[in-house]
CSV table of C-alpha atoms in Angstrom, one decimal:
chain,number,residue,atom,x,y,z
F,1,MET,CA,29.1,36.4,139.0
F,2,ALA,CA,25.8,38.2,139.5
F,3,VAL,CA,25.4,40.2,142.6
F,4,SER,CA,22.1,39.2,144.4
F,5,GLU,CA,19.9,41.9,145.7
F,6,PRO,CA,19.0,42.0,149.4
F,7,PRO,CA,15.4,40.7,149.9
F,8,ALA,CA,12.9,43.6,149.6
F,9,VAL,CA,9.2,43.9,149.5
F,10,ASP,CA,6.7,46.4,148.1
F,11,GLU,CA,4.5,48.7,150.2
F,12,ALA,CA,1.6,46.3,150.3
F,13,GLN,CA,3.8,43.4,151.4
F,14,ALA,CA,5.6,45.7,154.0
F,15,ALA,CA,2.1,46.5,155.4
F,16,GLU,CA,1.3,42.9,155.7
F,17,LEU,CA,4.5,42.1,157.4
F,18,THR,CA,4.5,44.9,159.9
F,19,GLY,CA,0.7,45.0,160.7
F,20,LEU,CA,0.7,48.7,159.6
F,21,SER,CA,-1.7,50.1,157.0
F,22,HIS,CA,-0.6,50.7,153.5
F,23,ASN,CA,-1.0,54.4,154.1
F,24,ALA,CA,1.2,54.3,157.2
F,25,ILE,CA,4.0,52.6,155.3
F,26,ARG,CA,3.6,55.2,152.6
F,27,ALA,CA,3.7,58.1,155.0
F,28,ARG,CA,6.9,56.7,156.7
F,29,ILE,CA,8.5,56.5,153.3
F,30,ARG,CA,7.5,60.2,152.5
F,31,ARG,CA,8.8,61.4,155.9
F,32,GLY,CA,12.1,59.5,155.4
F,33,ASP,CA,11.4,57.4,158.5
F,34,LEU,CA,11.6,54.3,156.3
F,35,ALA,CA,14.3,53.9,153.6
F,36,SER,CA,13.1,52.5,150.2
F,37,ASP,CA,14.4,52.1,146.7
F,38,LEU,CA,12.2,53.3,143.8
F,39,ARG,CA,12.1,50.9,140.9
F,40,ASP,CA,9.7,51.1,138.1
F,41,GLY,CA,7.7,53.7,139.9
F,42,ARG,CA,7.2,51.4,142.9
F,43,HIS,CA,8.8,51.6,146.3
F,44,ARG,CA,10.8,48.6,147.5
F,45,ILE,CA,11.6,48.3,151.1
F,46,ARG,CA,14.4,46.0,152.3
F,47,LEU,CA,13.5,43.5,154.9
F,48,ALA,CA,16.7,44.5,156.7
F,49,GLU,CA,15.2,48.1,156.9
F,50,LEU,CA,12.0,46.8,158.4
F,51,GLN,CA,13.9,44.7,160.8
F,52,ARG,CA,16.3,47.6,161.8
F,53,ARG,CA,13.3,49.8,162.5
F,54,GLU,CA,11.8,46.9,164.6
F,55,LEU,CA,8.6,47.0,162.5
F,56,LEU,CA,8.4,43.3,161.6
F,57,VAL,CA,5.8,41.6,163.6
F,58,PRO,CA,6.3,37.9,164.6
F,59,GLY,CA,3.8,35.8,162.6
F,60,ASP,CA,2.0,34.4,165.7
F,61,ARG,CA,1.6,37.8,167.3
F,62,TYR,CA,0.5,39.4,164.1
F,63,ARG,CA,-2.0,36.6,163.6
F,64,SER,CA,-3.4,36.9,167.1
F,65,GLU,CA,-3.7,40.7,166.7
F,66,ARG,CA,-5.4,40.3,163.3
F,67,GLU,CA,-7.9,37.7,164.9
F,68,ARG,CA,-8.6,40.2,167.7
F,69,ALA,CA,-9.2,43.0,165.3
F,70,GLU,CA,-11.6,40.7,163.2
F,71,SER,CA,-13.3,39.7,166.5
F,72,LEU,CA,-13.7,43.4,167.5
F,73,GLU,CA,-15.0,44.2,164.0
F,74,ALA,CA,-17.6,41.4,164.3
F,75,GLN,CA,-18.7,42.7,167.7
F,76,LEU,CA,-18.9,46.2,166.4
F,77,ARG,CA,-21.0,45.0,163.4
F,78,THR,CA,-23.3,43.1,165.8
F,79,ALA,CA,-23.7,46.1,168.2
F,80,GLY,CA,-24.5,48.2,165.1
F,81,GLU,CA,-27.2,45.8,163.9
F,82,SER,CA,-28.6,45.7,167.5
F,83,ARG,CA,-28.6,49.4,167.7
F,84,GLU,CA,-30.5,49.7,164.4
F,85,ARG,CA,-33.1,47.0,165.6
F,86,MET,CA,-33.5,48.9,169.0
F,87,GLN,CA,-34.0,52.1,167.1
F,88,ARG,CA,-36.8,50.5,164.9
F,89,GLU,CA,-38.4,49.1,168.1
F,90,LEU,CA,-38.3,52.5,169.7
F,91,GLU,CA,-39.8,54.2,166.7
F,92,GLU,CA,-42.6,51.5,166.7
F,93,ALA,CA,-43.2,52.2,170.5
F,94,ARG,CA,-43.3,55.9,169.9
F,95,GLU,CA,-45.9,55.4,167.1
F,96,LYS,CA,-48.0,53.3,169.4
F,97,ALA,CA,-47.8,55.9,172.2
F,98,ARG,CA,-48.8,58.7,169.7
F,99,MET,CA,-51.8,56.5,168.6
F,100,MET,CA,-52.8,55.8,172.3
F,101,TRP,CA,-52.4,59.5,173.1
F,102,GLY,CA,-54.7,60.4,170.2
F,103,MET,CA,-57.2,57.8,171.3
F,104,ALA,CA,-57.1,59.2,174.9
F,105,GLN,CA,-57.5,62.7,173.6
F,106,GLN,CA,-60.5,61.8,171.6
F,107,ARG,CA,-62.1,59.9,174.5
F,108,ASP,CA,-61.6,62.9,176.7
F,109,TRP,CA,-63.1,65.2,174.1
F,110,LYS,CA,-66.2,62.9,173.7
F,111,LEU,CA,-66.4,62.7,177.6
F,112,ARG,CA,-66.4,66.5,177.8
F,113,ILE,CA,-69.2,66.8,175.2
F,114,ALA,CA,-71.3,64.2,177.0
F,115,ARG,CA,-71.0,66.0,180.3
F,116,LYS,CA,-72.0,69.3,178.7
F,117,ARG,CA,-75.0,67.6,177.1
F,118,ARG,CA,-76.0,66.0,180.4
F,119,ALA,CA,-75.7,69.3,182.3
F,120,ARG,CA,-78.0,71.0,179.8
F,121,ALA,CA,-80.5,68.0,179.8
F,122,ARG,CA,-83.9,68.8,181.4
F,123,TRP,CA,-85.4,66.2,183.5
F,124,PRO,CA,-89.0,65.3,182.5
F,125,PHE,CA,-90.3,66.2,186.0
F,126,ARG,CA,-90.1,69.1,188.2
F,127,ARG,CA,-89.9,69.0,191.9
F,128,SER,CA,-92.6,70.8,193.7
F,129,SER,CA,-91.9,73.1,196.6
F,130,SER,CA,-93.2,70.4,199.0
F,131,GLY,CA,-90.5,68.0,198.1
F,132,GLY,CA,-92.7,65.5,196.3
F,133,PRO,CA,-93.3,64.9,192.6
F,134,ALA,CA,-95.6,67.3,190.9
F,135,THR,CA,-99.1,66.3,190.0
């Protein structure tokens, strides 16, 4: 009569069943916090060990947590896209402001020159000392 082995899973399956990452499972095995058997170069973790350590996550709870994580990832992705769009708009607004500032500077420069020319301009007539136009 063959002795059946207790049900066991590999690291990836343990990660899926517990909701932990593959690296977290591996770290627990390395620290000795999670017992495993090494077969053919792969760690096998007994389901009883996962249950004893209270790492197994009920299916519906794991599913809801996974859906929440996916929802948060989608929100984060949307926020990132929105941030990028806002940065592009900000850069466009800055470029417009630089252009407008340059135009204003040019206008002020032309106005200063025009005022200097006007101040130096001689009128075609001179006033006489009597107050009337010269004849």
